[in-house]
CSV table of C-alpha atoms in Angstrom, one decimal:
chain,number,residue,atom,x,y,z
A,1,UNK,CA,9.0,20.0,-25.4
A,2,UNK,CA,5.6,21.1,-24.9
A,3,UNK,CA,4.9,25.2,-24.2
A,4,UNK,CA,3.4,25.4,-20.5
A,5,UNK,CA,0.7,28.0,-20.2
A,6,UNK,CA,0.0,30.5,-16.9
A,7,UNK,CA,-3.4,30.6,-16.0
A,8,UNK,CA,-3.7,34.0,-16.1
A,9,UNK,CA,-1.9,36.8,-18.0
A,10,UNK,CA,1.0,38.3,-16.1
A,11,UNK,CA,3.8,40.7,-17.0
A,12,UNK,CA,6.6,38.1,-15.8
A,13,UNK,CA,9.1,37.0,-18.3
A,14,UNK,CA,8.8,33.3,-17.6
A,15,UNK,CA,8.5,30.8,-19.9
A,16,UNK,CA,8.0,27.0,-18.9
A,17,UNK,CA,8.0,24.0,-21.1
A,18,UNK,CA,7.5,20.2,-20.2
A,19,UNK,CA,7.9,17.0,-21.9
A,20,UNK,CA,6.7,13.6,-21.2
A,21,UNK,CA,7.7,10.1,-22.8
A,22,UNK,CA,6.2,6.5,-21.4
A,23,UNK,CA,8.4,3.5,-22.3
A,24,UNK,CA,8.1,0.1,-21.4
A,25,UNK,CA,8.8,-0.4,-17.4
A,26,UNK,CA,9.1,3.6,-17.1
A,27,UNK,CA,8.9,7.4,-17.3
A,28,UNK,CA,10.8,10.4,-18.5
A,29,UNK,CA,9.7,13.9,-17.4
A,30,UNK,CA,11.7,16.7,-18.1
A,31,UNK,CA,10.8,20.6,-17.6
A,32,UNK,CA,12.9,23.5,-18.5
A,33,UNK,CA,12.3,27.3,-17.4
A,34,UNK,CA,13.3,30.4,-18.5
A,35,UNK,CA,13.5,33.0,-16.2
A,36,UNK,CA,15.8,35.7,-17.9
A,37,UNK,CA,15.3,38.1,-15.2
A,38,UNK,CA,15.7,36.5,-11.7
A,39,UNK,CA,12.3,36.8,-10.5
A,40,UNK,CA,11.3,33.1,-9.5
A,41,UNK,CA,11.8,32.4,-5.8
A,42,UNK,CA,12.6,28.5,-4.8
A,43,UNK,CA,14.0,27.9,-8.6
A,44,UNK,CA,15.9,25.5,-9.9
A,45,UNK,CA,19.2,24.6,-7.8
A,46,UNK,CA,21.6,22.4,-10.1
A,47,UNK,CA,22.3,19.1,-8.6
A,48,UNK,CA,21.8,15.3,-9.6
A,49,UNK,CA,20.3,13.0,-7.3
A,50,UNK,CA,20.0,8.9,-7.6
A,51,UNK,CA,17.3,7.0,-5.6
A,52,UNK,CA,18.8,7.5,-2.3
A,53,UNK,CA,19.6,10.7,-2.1
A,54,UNK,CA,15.9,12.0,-2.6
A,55,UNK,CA,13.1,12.4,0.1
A,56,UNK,CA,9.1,12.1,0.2
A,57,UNK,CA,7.5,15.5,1.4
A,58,UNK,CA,4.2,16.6,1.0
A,59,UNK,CA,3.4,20.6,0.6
A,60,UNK,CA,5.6,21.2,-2.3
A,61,UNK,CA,3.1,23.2,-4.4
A,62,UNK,CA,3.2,25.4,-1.7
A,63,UNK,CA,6.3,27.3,-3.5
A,64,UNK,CA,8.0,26.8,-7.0
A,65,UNK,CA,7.7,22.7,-8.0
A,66,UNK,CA,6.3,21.0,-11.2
A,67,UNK,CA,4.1,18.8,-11.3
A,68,UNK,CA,2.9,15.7,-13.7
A,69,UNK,CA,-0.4,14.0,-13.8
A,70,UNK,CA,-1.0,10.9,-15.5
A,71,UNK,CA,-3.5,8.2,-16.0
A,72,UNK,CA,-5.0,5.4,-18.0
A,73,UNK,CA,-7.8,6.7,-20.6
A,74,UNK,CA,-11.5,5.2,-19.3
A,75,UNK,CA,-9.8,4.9,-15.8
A,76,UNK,CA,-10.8,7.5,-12.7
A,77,UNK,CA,-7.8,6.6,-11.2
A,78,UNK,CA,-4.6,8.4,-11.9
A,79,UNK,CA,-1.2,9.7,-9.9
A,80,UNK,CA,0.5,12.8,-9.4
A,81,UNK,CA,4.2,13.8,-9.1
A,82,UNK,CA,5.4,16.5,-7.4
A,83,UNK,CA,9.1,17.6,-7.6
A,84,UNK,CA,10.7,20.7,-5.6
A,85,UNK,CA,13.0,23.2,-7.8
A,86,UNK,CA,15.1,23.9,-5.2
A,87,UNK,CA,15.4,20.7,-2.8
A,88,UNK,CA,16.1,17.0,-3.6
A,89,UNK,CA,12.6,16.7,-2.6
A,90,UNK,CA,9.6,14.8,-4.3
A,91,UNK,CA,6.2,12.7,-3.7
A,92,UNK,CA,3.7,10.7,-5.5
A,93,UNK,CA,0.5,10.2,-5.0
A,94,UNK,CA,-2.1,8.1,-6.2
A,95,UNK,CA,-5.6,9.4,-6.5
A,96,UNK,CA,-9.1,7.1,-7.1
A,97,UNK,CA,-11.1,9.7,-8.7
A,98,UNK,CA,-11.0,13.4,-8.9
A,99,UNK,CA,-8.8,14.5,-5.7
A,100,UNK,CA,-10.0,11.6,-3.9
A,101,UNK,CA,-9.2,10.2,-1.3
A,102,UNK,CA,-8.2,13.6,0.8
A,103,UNK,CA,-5.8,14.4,1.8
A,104,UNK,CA,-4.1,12.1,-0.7
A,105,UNK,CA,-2.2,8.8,0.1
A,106,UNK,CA,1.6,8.6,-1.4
A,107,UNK,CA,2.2,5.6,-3.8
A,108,UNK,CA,4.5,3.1,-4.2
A,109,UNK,CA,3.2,2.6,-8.0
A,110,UNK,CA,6.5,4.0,-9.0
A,111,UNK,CA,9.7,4.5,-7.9
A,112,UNK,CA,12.0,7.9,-8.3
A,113,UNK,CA,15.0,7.0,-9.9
A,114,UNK,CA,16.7,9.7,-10.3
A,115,UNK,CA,16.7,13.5,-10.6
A,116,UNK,CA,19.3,16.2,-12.6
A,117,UNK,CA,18.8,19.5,-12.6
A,118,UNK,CA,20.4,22.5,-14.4
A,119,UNK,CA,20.2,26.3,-13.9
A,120,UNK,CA,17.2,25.6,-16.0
A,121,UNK,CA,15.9,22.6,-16.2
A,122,UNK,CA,14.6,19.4,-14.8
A,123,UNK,CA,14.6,15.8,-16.0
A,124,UNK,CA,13.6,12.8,-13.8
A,125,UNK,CA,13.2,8.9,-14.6
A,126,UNK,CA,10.6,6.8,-12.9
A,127,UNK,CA,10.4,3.0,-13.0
A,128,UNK,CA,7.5,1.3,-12.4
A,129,UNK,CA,5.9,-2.7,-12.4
A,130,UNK,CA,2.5,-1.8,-13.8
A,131,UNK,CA,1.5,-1.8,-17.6
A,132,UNK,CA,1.8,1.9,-19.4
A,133,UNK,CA,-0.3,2.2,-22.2
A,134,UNK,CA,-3.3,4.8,-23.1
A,135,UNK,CA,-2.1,6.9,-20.8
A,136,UNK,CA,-3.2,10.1,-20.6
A,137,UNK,CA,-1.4,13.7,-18.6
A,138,UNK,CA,-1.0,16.9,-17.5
A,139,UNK,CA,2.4,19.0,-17.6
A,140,UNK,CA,2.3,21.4,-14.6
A,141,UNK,CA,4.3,24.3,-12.5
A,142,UNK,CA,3.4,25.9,-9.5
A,143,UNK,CA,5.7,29.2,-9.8
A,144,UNK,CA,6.3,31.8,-7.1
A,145,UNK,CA,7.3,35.2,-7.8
A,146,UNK,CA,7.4,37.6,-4.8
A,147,UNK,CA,4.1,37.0,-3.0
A,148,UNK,CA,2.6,35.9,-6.3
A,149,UNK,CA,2.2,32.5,-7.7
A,150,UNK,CA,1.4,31.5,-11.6
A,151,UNK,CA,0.1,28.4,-12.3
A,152,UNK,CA,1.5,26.6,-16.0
A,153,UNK,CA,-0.2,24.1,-17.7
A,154,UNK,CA,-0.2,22.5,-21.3
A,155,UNK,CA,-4.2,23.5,-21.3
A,156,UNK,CA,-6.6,25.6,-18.6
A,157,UNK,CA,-10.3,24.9,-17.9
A,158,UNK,CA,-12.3,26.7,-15.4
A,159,UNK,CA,-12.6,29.7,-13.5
A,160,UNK,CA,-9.6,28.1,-11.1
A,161,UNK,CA,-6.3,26.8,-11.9
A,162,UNK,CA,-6.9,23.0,-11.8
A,163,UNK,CA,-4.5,20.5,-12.5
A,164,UNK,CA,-6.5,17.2,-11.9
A,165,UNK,CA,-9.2,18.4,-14.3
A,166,UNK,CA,-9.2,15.5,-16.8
A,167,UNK,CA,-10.5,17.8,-19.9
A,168,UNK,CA,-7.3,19.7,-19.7
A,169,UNK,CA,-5.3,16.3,-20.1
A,170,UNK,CA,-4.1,15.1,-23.5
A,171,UNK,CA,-2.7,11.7,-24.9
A,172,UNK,CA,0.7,10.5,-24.7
């Protein structure tokens, strides 16, 4: 597991890790949180979820989620997953360049199949048609606490928390 990091100091005991494997027709993406004193609103509910069970929504950054970026290195192109804490929610979008097109357009690329969650942590498996090699990503988590959200990521750049900013991605 890779160590997430918040964007900016805060005095919150929260620690958030991520991992990330590619294997031939699919994905593995697993995050685990530790929030020894309570504070995390919209955490993780335990529950496990196949294919059907789960449901697209959009807005889910908008409380505590994770999030996984992921591309092919030379390519603009890339996606983003976005899974909810506390609700058998998710999407996935599929991006041409830098946040474009806006607002985003889901993508069919890959399919959910499945979702397990603990007390304190996450795992989910994609499957998927298309080729996986040089890939590149970003670990993520949107975190609120109170009227406060911290932003995790395996790297930072910028005077803003940015997830889709490519110099903050690393290899697989």
């Amino acid at each position: 597991m890779n160590h997430l990091l918040p964007f900016k100091t805060h005095t919150d005991e929260i620690k958030v890790e991520a991992e990330f494997l590619a294997f031939g027709d699919g994905l593995i993406i697993g995050f685990a949180m530790n929030d020894s004193k309570s504070l995390i609103q919209d955490g993780l509910v335990p529950g496990e979820f196949c294919e059907d069970d789960l449901r697209r929504a959009d807005g889910l950054w908008q409380t505590t989620c994770f999030e996984a970026f992921w591309g092919i290195k030379g390519q603009k192109g890339y996606w983003e997953l976005n899974l909810s804490a506390a609700r058998p929610e998710w999407n996935l979008y599929r991006f041409d360049s830098p946040r474009l097109p806006a607002p985003p357009r889901p993508s069919a690329d890959f399919t959910l199949k499945s979702l397990r969650r603990t007390s304190d942590s996450l795992l989910c498996a994609l499957k998927t048609s298309l080729k996986l090699t040089h890939l590149e990503k970003n670990l993520c988590a949107v975190v609120r606490v109170r009227s406060t959200i911290h932003y995790y990521s395996e790297r930072h750049a910028g005077s803003q928390p940015d997830f889709h900013n490519r110099r903050t991605w690393s290899a697989v």
